[in-house]
């Protein structure tokens, strides 16, 4: 499984959130390696047994494949947390995303920039 597909698997597993993703990435070095070694998560104290079971059931597959398909159809590029192009400061926050979608030059991520983070259910004021 490639890094993006593995990141999508983690993202769409119920019970796994950003802080747990970060623990898994720190323990295994990449999302792909974390997914490949998912049977070790609970034994290492990284996640609860119920979350390991949820991941093993694979209920995340359909949503992950759908998101991957939509990103491809929109022509989006992806930079994953373990990629050298990942912004250093973003790596330091307590609950980083697993990946960023982008259009354009990923080299700009390492320069001063402004990010716009949207909400799926923005208020009128937010819009």
PDB file of C-alpha atoms in Angstrom:
ATOM      1  CA  UNK A   1       0.000   0.000   0.000  1.00  0.00           C
ATOM      2  CA  UNK A   2       1.421   3.406  -0.901  1.00  0.00           C
ATOM      3  CA  UNK A   3       1.720   6.260   1.610  1.00  0.00           C
ATOM      4  CA  UNK A   4      -1.373   8.149   0.448  1.00  0.00           C
ATOM      5  CA  UNK A   5      -3.585   5.046   0.404  1.00  0.00           C
ATOM      6  CA  UNK A   6      -2.322   4.097   3.876  1.00  0.00           C
ATOM      7  CA  UNK A   7      -2.979   7.636   5.114  1.00  0.00           C
ATOM      8  CA  UNK A   8      -6.527   7.419   3.784  1.00  0.00           C
ATOM      9  CA  UNK A   9      -6.995   4.084   5.558  1.00  0.00           C
ATOM     10  CA  UNK A  10      -5.962   5.669   8.866  1.00  0.00           C
ATOM     11  CA  UNK A  11      -8.056   8.766   8.268  1.00  0.00           C
ATOM     12  CA  UNK A  12     -11.221   6.781   7.614  1.00  0.00           C
ATOM     13  CA  UNK A  13     -10.887   4.360  10.534  1.00  0.00           C
ATOM     14  CA  UNK A  14     -13.361   5.156  13.280  1.00  0.00           C
ATOM     15  CA  UNK A  15     -11.616   5.765  16.577  1.00  0.00           C
ATOM     16  CA  UNK A  16      -8.368   7.033  15.035  1.00  0.00           C
ATOM     17  CA  UNK A  17      -7.787  10.758  15.220  1.00  0.00           C
ATOM     18  CA  UNK A  18      -4.942  13.168  14.524  1.00  0.00           C
ATOM     19  CA  UNK A  19      -3.052  12.566  17.769  1.00  0.00           C
ATOM     20  CA  UNK A  20      -3.198   8.806  17.293  1.00  0.00           C
ATOM     21  CA  UNK A  21      -2.111   9.175  13.659  1.00  0.00           C
ATOM     22  CA  UNK A  22       0.918  11.112  14.859  1.00  0.00           C
ATOM     23  CA  UNK A  23       1.790   8.409  17.426  1.00  0.00           C
ATOM     24  CA  UNK A  24       1.539   5.729  14.731  1.00  0.00           C
ATOM     25  CA  UNK A  25       3.702   7.702  12.315  1.00  0.00           C
ATOM     26  CA  UNK A  26       6.313   8.336  15.001  1.00  0.00           C
ATOM     27  CA  UNK A  27       6.344   4.681  16.028  1.00  0.00           C
ATOM     28  CA  UNK A  28       6.505   3.208  12.517  1.00  0.00           C
ATOM     29  CA  UNK A  29       8.067   5.977  10.445  1.00  0.00           C
ATOM     30  CA  UNK A  30       5.297   6.126   7.838  1.00  0.00           C
ATOM     31  CA  UNK A  31       1.603   5.491   7.350  1.00  0.00           C
ATOM     32  CA  UNK A  32       2.382   2.617   4.984  1.00  0.00           C
ATOM     33  CA  UNK A  33       4.512   0.871   7.599  1.00  0.00           C
ATOM     34  CA  UNK A  34       1.927   1.563  10.327  1.00  0.00           C
ATOM     35  CA  UNK A  35      -0.798  -0.042   8.205  1.00  0.00           C
ATOM     36  CA  UNK A  36       1.436  -2.998   7.341  1.00  0.00           C
ATOM     37  CA  UNK A  37       2.063  -3.565  11.058  1.00  0.00           C
ATOM     38  CA  UNK A  38      -1.433  -2.776  12.350  1.00  0.00           C
ATOM     39  CA  UNK A  39      -1.516  -6.027  14.331  1.00  0.00           C
ATOM     40  CA  UNK A  40       1.177  -4.543  16.600  1.00  0.00           C
ATOM     41  CA  UNK A  41      -0.690  -1.334  17.486  1.00  0.00           C
ATOM     42  CA  UNK A  42      -2.441  -2.526  20.624  1.00  0.00           C
ATOM     43  CA  UNK A  43       0.539  -4.501  21.911  1.00  0.00           C
ATOM     44  CA  UNK A  44       2.686  -1.366  21.708  1.00  0.00           C
ATOM     45  CA  UNK A  45       0.030   0.631  23.559  1.00  0.00           C
ATOM     46  CA  UNK A  46      -0.594   2.924  20.591  1.00  0.00           C
ATOM     47  CA  UNK A  47      -4.325   2.276  20.214  1.00  0.00           C
ATOM     48  CA  UNK A  48      -7.057   0.418  22.035  1.00  0.00           C
ATOM     49  CA  UNK A  49      -7.993  -3.135  21.061  1.00  0.00           C
ATOM     50  CA  UNK A  50     -11.387  -2.016  19.745  1.00  0.00           C
ATOM     51  CA  UNK A  51      -9.704   0.405  17.315  1.00  0.00           C
ATOM     52  CA  UNK A  52      -7.389  -2.351  16.078  1.00  0.00           C
ATOM     53  CA  UNK A  53     -10.437  -4.514  15.481  1.00  0.00           C
ATOM     54  CA  UNK A  54     -12.197  -1.652  13.672  1.00  0.00           C
ATOM     55  CA  UNK A  55      -9.206  -1.194  11.390  1.00  0.00           C
ATOM     56  CA  UNK A  56      -9.023  -4.935  10.750  1.00  0.00           C
ATOM     57  CA  UNK A  57     -12.672  -5.044   9.694  1.00  0.00           C
ATOM     58  CA  UNK A  58     -11.795  -2.698   6.834  1.00  0.00           C
ATOM     59  CA  UNK A  59     -14.916  -0.540   7.009  1.00  0.00           C
ATOM     60  CA  UNK A  60     -12.627   2.349   5.968  1.00  0.00           C
ATOM     61  CA  UNK A  61     -11.996   0.899   2.483  1.00  0.00           C
ATOM     62  CA  UNK A  62     -14.988   2.292   0.618  1.00  0.00           C
ATOM     63  CA  UNK A  63     -14.599   5.845   1.959  1.00  0.00           C
ATOM     64  CA  UNK A  64     -10.833   5.798   1.387  1.00  0.00           C
ATOM     65  CA  UNK A  65     -11.198   4.634  -2.215  1.00  0.00           C
ATOM     66  CA  UNK A  66     -13.914   7.222  -2.845  1.00  0.00           C
ATOM     67  CA  UNK A  67     -11.746  10.056  -1.495  1.00  0.00           C
ATOM     68  CA  UNK A  68      -8.765   8.884  -3.534  1.00  0.00           C
ATOM     69  CA  UNK A  69     -10.918   8.776  -6.676  1.00  0.00           C
ATOM     70  CA  UNK A  70     -12.322  12.268  -6.052  1.00  0.00           C
ATOM     71  CA  UNK A  71      -8.841  13.739  -5.496  1.00  0.00           C
ATOM     72  CA  UNK A  72      -7.606  12.171  -8.726  1.00  0.00           C
ATOM     73  CA  UNK A  73     -10.670  13.402 -10.662  1.00  0.00           C
ATOM     74  CA  UNK A  74     -10.054  16.951  -9.379  1.00  0.00           C
ATOM     75  CA  UNK A  75      -6.386  16.798 -10.373  1.00  0.00           C
ATOM     76  CA  UNK A  76      -5.172  17.391  -6.830  1.00  0.00           C
ATOM     77  CA  UNK A  77      -1.649  16.591  -5.750  1.00  0.00           C
ATOM     78  CA  UNK A  78      -0.887  15.238  -2.299  1.00  0.00           C
ATOM     79  CA  UNK A  79       1.957  15.651   0.134  1.00  0.00           C
ATOM     80  CA  UNK A  80       1.951  13.194   3.039  1.00  0.00           C
ATOM     81  CA  UNK A  81       3.246  13.772   6.562  1.00  0.00           C
ATOM     82  CA  UNK A  82       6.367  11.650   5.985  1.00  0.00           C
ATOM     83  CA  UNK A  83       7.260  13.373   2.709  1.00  0.00           C
ATOM     84  CA  UNK A  84      10.344  15.642   2.788  1.00  0.00           C
ATOM     85  CA  UNK A  85       8.170  18.390   1.228  1.00  0.00           C
ATOM     86  CA  UNK A  86       5.955  18.436   4.341  1.00  0.00           C
ATOM     87  CA  UNK A  87       6.120  21.860   6.077  1.00  0.00           C
ATOM     88  CA  UNK A  88       8.393  21.597   9.128  1.00  0.00           C
ATOM     89  CA  UNK A  89       6.243  23.805  11.348  1.00  0.00           C
ATOM     90  CA  UNK A  90       3.141  21.762  10.562  1.00  0.00           C
ATOM     91  CA  UNK A  91       4.986  18.647  11.753  1.00  0.00           C
ATOM     92  CA  UNK A  92       5.304  20.234  15.214  1.00  0.00           C
ATOM     93  CA  UNK A  93       1.631  20.754  15.999  1.00  0.00           C
ATOM     94  CA  UNK A  94      -0.027  18.270  18.374  1.00  0.00           C
ATOM     95  CA  UNK A  95      -2.625  17.031  15.890  1.00  0.00           C
ATOM     96  CA  UNK A  96      -1.331  17.379  12.317  1.00  0.00           C
ATOM     97  CA  UNK A  97      -3.232  16.157   9.289  1.00  0.00           C
ATOM     98  CA  UNK A  98      -1.949  13.011   7.593  1.00  0.00           C
ATOM     99  CA  UNK A  99      -1.682  14.740   4.235  1.00  0.00           C
ATOM    100  CA  UNK A 100      -2.382  17.958   2.398  1.00  0.00           C
ATOM    101  CA  UNK A 101      -4.036  18.352  -0.963  1.00  0.00           C
ATOM    102  CA  UNK A 102      -2.600  21.077  -3.135  1.00  0.00           C
ATOM    103  CA  UNK A 103      -2.515  22.574  -6.593  1.00  0.00           C
ATOM    104  CA  UNK A 104       0.688  24.192  -7.798  1.00  0.00           C
ATOM    105  CA  UNK A 105       4.246  24.153  -6.523  1.00  0.00           C
ATOM    106  CA  UNK A 106       4.770  22.069  -3.340  1.00  0.00           C
ATOM    107  CA  UNK A 107       8.081  23.887  -2.801  1.00  0.00           C
ATOM    108  CA  UNK A 108       6.070  26.871  -1.636  1.00  0.00           C
ATOM    109  CA  UNK A 109       5.028  24.911   1.466  1.00  0.00           C
ATOM    110  CA  UNK A 110       8.452  25.514   3.002  1.00  0.00           C
ATOM    111  CA  UNK A 111       8.230  29.285   2.553  1.00  0.00           C
ATOM    112  CA  UNK A 112       6.193  31.797   4.565  1.00  0.00           C
ATOM    113  CA  UNK A 113       2.597  31.359   3.507  1.00  0.00           C
ATOM    114  CA  UNK A 114      -1.027  31.650   4.476  1.00  0.00           C
ATOM    115  CA  UNK A 115      -3.342  28.660   4.562  1.00  0.00           C
ATOM    116  CA  UNK A 116      -7.098  28.765   4.260  1.00  0.00           C
ATOM    117  CA  UNK A 117      -8.784  26.021   6.212  1.00  0.00           C
ATOM    118  CA  UNK A 118     -12.411  25.505   5.369  1.00  0.00           C
ATOM    119  CA  UNK A 119     -15.315  24.076   7.236  1.00  0.00           C
ATOM    120  CA  UNK A 120     -17.811  21.725   5.665  1.00  0.00           C
ATOM    121  CA  UNK A 121     -20.623  23.365   7.574  1.00  0.00           C
ATOM    122  CA  UNK A 122     -19.461  26.987   7.709  1.00  0.00           C
ATOM    123  CA  UNK A 123     -21.676  29.538   9.394  1.00  0.00           C
ATOM    124  CA  UNK A 124     -22.857  32.574   7.457  1.00  0.00           C
ATOM    125  CA  UNK A 125     -20.286  34.612   9.387  1.00  0.00           C
ATOM    126  CA  UNK A 126     -17.563  32.100   8.503  1.00  0.00           C
ATOM    127  CA  UNK A 127     -18.415  32.296   4.828  1.00  0.00           C
TER     128      UNK A 127
END
